Structure formats: structure tokens, C-alpha cells
Amino acid sequence: MKRDTCPLCSEPTNPEYTPFCSRGCKDRDLLNWLGEGYRVPAESVDPEALSALDSAADRD
């Protein structure tokens, strides 16, 4: 599916910076990833539960 507008500012896309409209929006998106502005939702994991799994694997 082709996107006709920039996902950050909704300006028309530029083929040179697809799917963004400019170098500025492309760089801003990268900075969001690097600065942890985007996150994948996850649940907390109990460290004791992980160590129990490791112990079970050692027995096999």
C-alpha cells in the first residue's frame, strides 16, 4: 500500500525520502527511534520465572 502523505506531518511524500516528505521528517523519525520515542508494548517478566526455565533446560 503506497502512502501519499508523510506519516509525521501529513505533507505530500517525496520519492527521494519515501515514505516521508523531506530529510527533516526522515531524520526526526530516526531520532524518535534512537531516543526511545517509539516503544513496543510488553509485559514485565518475573526474573525468577526465567531462572526456573533455565534450570529446566539444564536438566534436559
CSV table of N, CA, C and O in Angstrom, one decimal:
chain,number,residue,atom,x,y,z
A,1,MET,N,0.8,-1.2,0.0
A,1,MET,CA,0.0,0.0,0.0
A,1,MET,C,0.9,1.2,0.0
A,1,MET,O,1.7,1.4,0.9
A,2,LYS,N,0.7,2.1,-1.0
A,2,LYS,CA,1.5,3.3,-1.1
A,2,LYS,C,0.9,4.4,-0.2
A,2,LYS,O,-0.3,4.6,-0.3
A,3,ARG,N,1.7,5.1,0.5
A,3,ARG,CA,1.2,6.2,1.3
A,3,ARG,C,1.5,7.5,0.6
A,3,ARG,O,2.6,7.7,0.1
A,4,ASP,N,0.5,8.3,0.5
A,4,ASP,CA,0.6,9.6,-0.3
A,4,ASP,C,1.0,10.8,0.6
A,4,ASP,O,1.4,11.8,0.1
A,5,THR,N,1.0,10.6,1.9
A,5,THR,CA,1.3,11.7,2.8
A,5,THR,C,2.3,11.2,3.8
A,5,THR,O,2.4,10.1,4.2
A,6,CYS,N,3.1,12.2,4.3
A,6,CYS,CA,4.2,11.9,5.3
A,6,CYS,C,3.5,11.5,6.6
A,6,CYS,O,2.5,12.1,7.0
A,7,PRO,N,4.0,10.4,7.2
A,7,PRO,CA,3.4,9.9,8.5
A,7,PRO,C,3.6,10.9,9.7
A,7,PRO,O,2.9,10.8,10.7
A,8,LEU,N,4.5,11.8,9.5
A,8,LEU,CA,4.8,12.7,10.6
A,8,LEU,C,4.1,14.0,10.5
A,8,LEU,O,3.5,14.6,11.5
A,9,CYS,N,4.0,14.6,9.3
A,9,CYS,CA,3.5,16.0,9.2
A,9,CYS,C,2.3,16.0,8.2
A,9,CYS,O,1.7,17.1,8.0
A,10,SER,N,2.0,14.9,7.5
A,10,SER,CA,0.9,14.8,6.5
A,10,SER,C,1.1,15.7,5.3
A,10,SER,O,0.2,15.8,4.5
A,11,GLU,N,2.3,16.1,5.0
A,11,GLU,CA,2.6,16.8,3.7
A,11,GLU,C,2.7,15.7,2.6
A,11,GLU,O,3.0,14.5,3.0
A,12,PRO,N,2.6,16.0,1.4
A,12,PRO,CA,2.8,15.0,0.3
A,12,PRO,C,4.2,14.4,0.4
A,12,PRO,O,5.2,15.1,0.7
A,13,THR,N,4.3,13.1,0.1
A,13,THR,CA,5.6,12.4,0.1
A,13,THR,C,6.5,12.9,-1.0
A,13,THR,O,6.0,13.3,-2.1
A,14,ASN,N,7.8,12.7,-0.8
A,14,ASN,CA,8.8,13.0,-1.8
A,14,ASN,C,9.5,11.6,-2.1
A,14,ASN,O,9.9,11.0,-1.2
A,15,PRO,N,9.5,11.2,-3.4
A,15,PRO,CA,10.1,9.9,-3.7
A,15,PRO,C,11.5,9.7,-3.2
A,15,PRO,O,11.9,8.6,-2.9
A,16,GLU,N,12.2,10.8,-3.0
A,16,GLU,CA,13.6,10.7,-2.6
A,16,GLU,C,13.7,10.3,-1.1
A,16,GLU,O,14.6,9.7,-0.6
A,17,TYR,N,12.6,10.6,-0.3
A,17,TYR,CA,12.6,10.3,1.1
A,17,TYR,C,11.4,9.5,1.5
A,17,TYR,O,11.1,9.4,2.7
A,18,THR,N,10.8,8.7,0.6
A,18,THR,CA,9.7,7.9,0.9
A,18,THR,C,9.9,7.1,2.1
A,18,THR,O,11.0,6.5,2.3
A,19,PRO,N,8.9,7.0,3.0
A,19,PRO,CA,7.6,7.5,3.0
A,19,PRO,C,7.4,8.9,3.6
A,19,PRO,O,6.3,9.3,3.8
A,20,PHE,N,8.5,9.6,3.7
A,20,PHE,CA,8.5,10.9,4.3
A,20,PHE,C,8.5,12.0,3.2
A,20,PHE,O,8.7,11.7,2.1
A,21,CYS,N,8.2,13.3,3.7
A,21,CYS,CA,8.2,14.4,2.7
A,21,CYS,C,9.5,15.0,2.5
A,21,CYS,O,9.8,15.7,1.5
A,22,SER,N,10.4,14.9,3.5
A,22,SER,CA,11.7,15.6,3.5
A,22,SER,C,12.7,14.9,4.3
A,22,SER,O,12.4,14.0,5.1
A,23,ARG,N,14.0,15.4,4.2
A,23,ARG,CA,15.0,14.8,5.0
A,23,ARG,C,14.8,15.1,6.5
A,23,ARG,O,15.1,14.3,7.4
A,24,GLY,N,14.2,16.3,6.8
A,24,GLY,CA,13.9,16.7,8.2
A,24,GLY,C,13.0,15.7,8.8
A,24,GLY,O,13.2,15.2,10.0
A,25,CYS,N,11.9,15.3,8.2
A,25,CYS,CA,10.9,14.3,8.8
A,25,CYS,C,11.6,12.9,8.9
A,25,CYS,O,11.4,12.2,9.8
A,26,LYS,N,12.4,12.6,7.9
A,26,LYS,CA,13.1,11.3,7.9
A,26,LYS,C,14.0,11.2,9.1
A,26,LYS,O,14.0,10.3,9.9
A,27,ASP,N,14.8,12.3,9.3
A,27,ASP,CA,15.7,12.4,10.5
A,27,ASP,C,14.9,12.4,11.8
A,27,ASP,O,15.3,11.8,12.8
A,28,ARG,N,13.8,13.1,11.9
A,28,ARG,CA,13.0,13.2,13.1
A,28,ARG,C,12.5,11.8,13.5
A,28,ARG,O,12.5,11.4,14.6
A,29,ASP,N,12.1,11.0,12.5
A,29,ASP,CA,11.6,9.7,12.7
A,29,ASP,C,12.7,8.8,13.3
A,29,ASP,O,12.6,8.1,14.3
A,30,LEU,N,13.9,8.9,12.7
A,30,LEU,CA,15.1,8.2,13.2
A,30,LEU,C,15.4,8.6,14.6
A,30,LEU,O,15.7,7.7,15.5
A,31,LEU,N,15.4,9.9,14.9
A,31,LEU,CA,15.6,10.3,16.3
A,31,LEU,C,14.6,9.8,17.3
A,31,LEU,O,14.9,9.5,18.4
A,32,ASN,N,13.4,9.7,16.9
A,32,ASN,CA,12.3,9.1,17.7
A,32,ASN,C,12.7,7.6,18.1
A,32,ASN,O,12.5,7.2,19.2
A,33,TRP,N,13.2,6.9,17.1
A,33,TRP,CA,13.6,5.5,17.4
A,33,TRP,C,14.8,5.4,18.3
A,33,TRP,O,14.8,4.7,19.2
A,34,LEU,N,15.8,6.3,18.0
A,34,LEU,CA,17.0,6.3,18.8
A,34,LEU,C,16.8,6.8,20.2
A,34,LEU,O,17.5,6.3,21.1
A,35,GLY,N,15.9,7.7,20.3
A,35,GLY,CA,15.6,8.3,21.7
A,35,GLY,C,14.5,7.6,22.4
A,35,GLY,O,14.0,8.1,23.4
A,36,GLU,N,14.1,6.4,21.9
A,36,GLU,CA,13.1,5.6,22.5
A,36,GLU,C,11.7,6.3,22.6
A,36,GLU,O,10.9,6.1,23.5
A,37,GLY,N,11.5,7.2,21.6
A,37,GLY,CA,10.2,7.8,21.5
A,37,GLY,C,9.1,6.8,21.0
A,37,GLY,O,7.9,7.0,21.3
A,38,TYR,N,9.5,5.8,20.3
A,38,TYR,CA,8.6,4.7,19.9
A,38,TYR,C,9.0,3.5,20.8
A,38,TYR,O,10.1,3.2,21.0
A,39,ARG,N,7.9,2.9,21.3
A,39,ARG,CA,8.1,1.7,22.1
A,39,ARG,C,7.1,0.6,21.7
A,39,ARG,O,6.0,0.9,21.4
A,40,VAL,N,7.5,-0.6,21.8
A,40,VAL,CA,6.6,-1.7,21.6
A,40,VAL,C,6.1,-2.1,22.9
A,40,VAL,O,6.8,-2.4,23.9
A,41,PRO,N,4.8,-2.2,23.1
A,41,PRO,CA,4.2,-2.6,24.4
A,41,PRO,C,4.6,-4.0,24.8
A,41,PRO,O,4.6,-4.9,23.9
A,42,ALA,N,4.9,-4.2,26.0
A,42,ALA,CA,5.3,-5.5,26.5
A,42,ALA,C,4.9,-5.6,28.0
A,42,ALA,O,4.7,-4.6,28.7
A,43,GLU,N,4.8,-6.8,28.5
A,43,GLU,CA,4.5,-7.1,29.9
A,43,GLU,C,5.9,-7.3,30.6
A,43,GLU,O,6.8,-7.9,30.1
A,44,SER,N,5.9,-7.0,31.9
A,44,SER,CA,7.0,-7.3,32.7
A,44,SER,C,7.2,-8.8,32.9
A,44,SER,O,6.3,-9.6,32.9
A,45,VAL,N,8.5,-9.2,33.0
A,45,VAL,CA,8.8,-10.6,33.2
A,45,VAL,C,9.4,-10.8,34.5
A,45,VAL,O,10.3,-10.1,34.9
A,46,ASP,N,9.0,-11.8,35.2
A,46,ASP,CA,9.5,-12.1,36.6
A,46,ASP,C,10.9,-12.8,36.4
A,46,ASP,O,10.9,-13.9,35.8
A,47,PRO,N,11.9,-12.3,36.9
A,47,PRO,CA,13.3,-12.9,36.8
A,47,PRO,C,13.3,-14.3,37.3
A,47,PRO,O,14.1,-15.1,36.8
A,48,GLU,N,12.6,-14.5,38.4
A,48,GLU,CA,12.6,-15.9,39.0
A,48,GLU,C,12.0,-16.9,38.0
A,48,GLU,O,12.5,-18.0,38.0
A,49,ALA,N,11.0,-16.5,37.3
A,49,ALA,CA,10.4,-17.4,36.4
A,49,ALA,C,11.3,-17.8,35.2
A,49,ALA,O,11.4,-18.9,34.8
A,50,LEU,N,12.1,-16.8,34.8
A,50,LEU,CA,13.1,-17.0,33.8
A,50,LEU,C,14.2,-18.0,34.3
A,50,LEU,O,14.7,-18.9,33.6
A,51,SER,N,14.7,-17.8,35.5
A,51,SER,CA,15.7,-18.7,36.1
A,51,SER,C,15.2,-20.1,36.2
A,51,SER,O,15.9,-21.1,36.1
A,52,ALA,N,13.9,-20.3,36.5
A,52,ALA,CA,13.3,-21.6,36.6
A,52,ALA,C,13.3,-22.3,35.2
A,52,ALA,O,13.5,-23.5,35.1
A,53,LEU,N,13.1,-21.5,34.2
A,53,LEU,CA,13.1,-22.0,32.8
A,53,LEU,C,14.5,-22.5,32.5
A,53,LEU,O,14.8,-23.5,31.9
A,54,ASP,N,15.5,-21.7,32.9
A,54,ASP,CA,16.9,-22.0,32.6
A,54,ASP,C,17.3,-23.3,33.3
A,54,ASP,O,18.0,-24.2,32.8
A,55,SER,N,16.8,-23.5,34.6
A,55,SER,CA,17.1,-24.7,35.3
A,55,SER,C,16.5,-25.9,34.7
A,55,SER,O,17.1,-27.0,34.6
A,56,ALA,N,15.3,-25.8,34.2
A,56,ALA,CA,14.6,-26.9,33.5
A,56,ALA,C,15.4,-27.3,32.2
A,56,ALA,O,15.5,-28.5,31.9
A,57,ALA,N,15.9,-26.3,31.5
A,57,ALA,CA,16.7,-26.6,30.3
A,57,ALA,C,18.0,-27.3,30.6
A,57,ALA,O,18.4,-28.2,29.8
A,58,ASP,N,18.6,-27.0,31.7
A,58,ASP,CA,19.9,-27.7,32.1
A,58,ASP,C,19.6,-29.1,32.4
A,58,ASP,O,20.5,-30.0,32.2
A,59,ARG,N,18.5,-29.5,32.9
A,59,ARG,CA,18.2,-30.9,33.3
A,59,ARG,C,18.0,-31.8,32.1
A,59,ARG,O,18.2,-33.0,32.1
A,60,ASP,N,17.6,-31.2,30.9
A,60,ASP,CA,17.3,-32.0,29.7
A,60,ASP,C,18.6,-32.4,29.0
A,60,ASP,O,19.6,-32.2,28.9
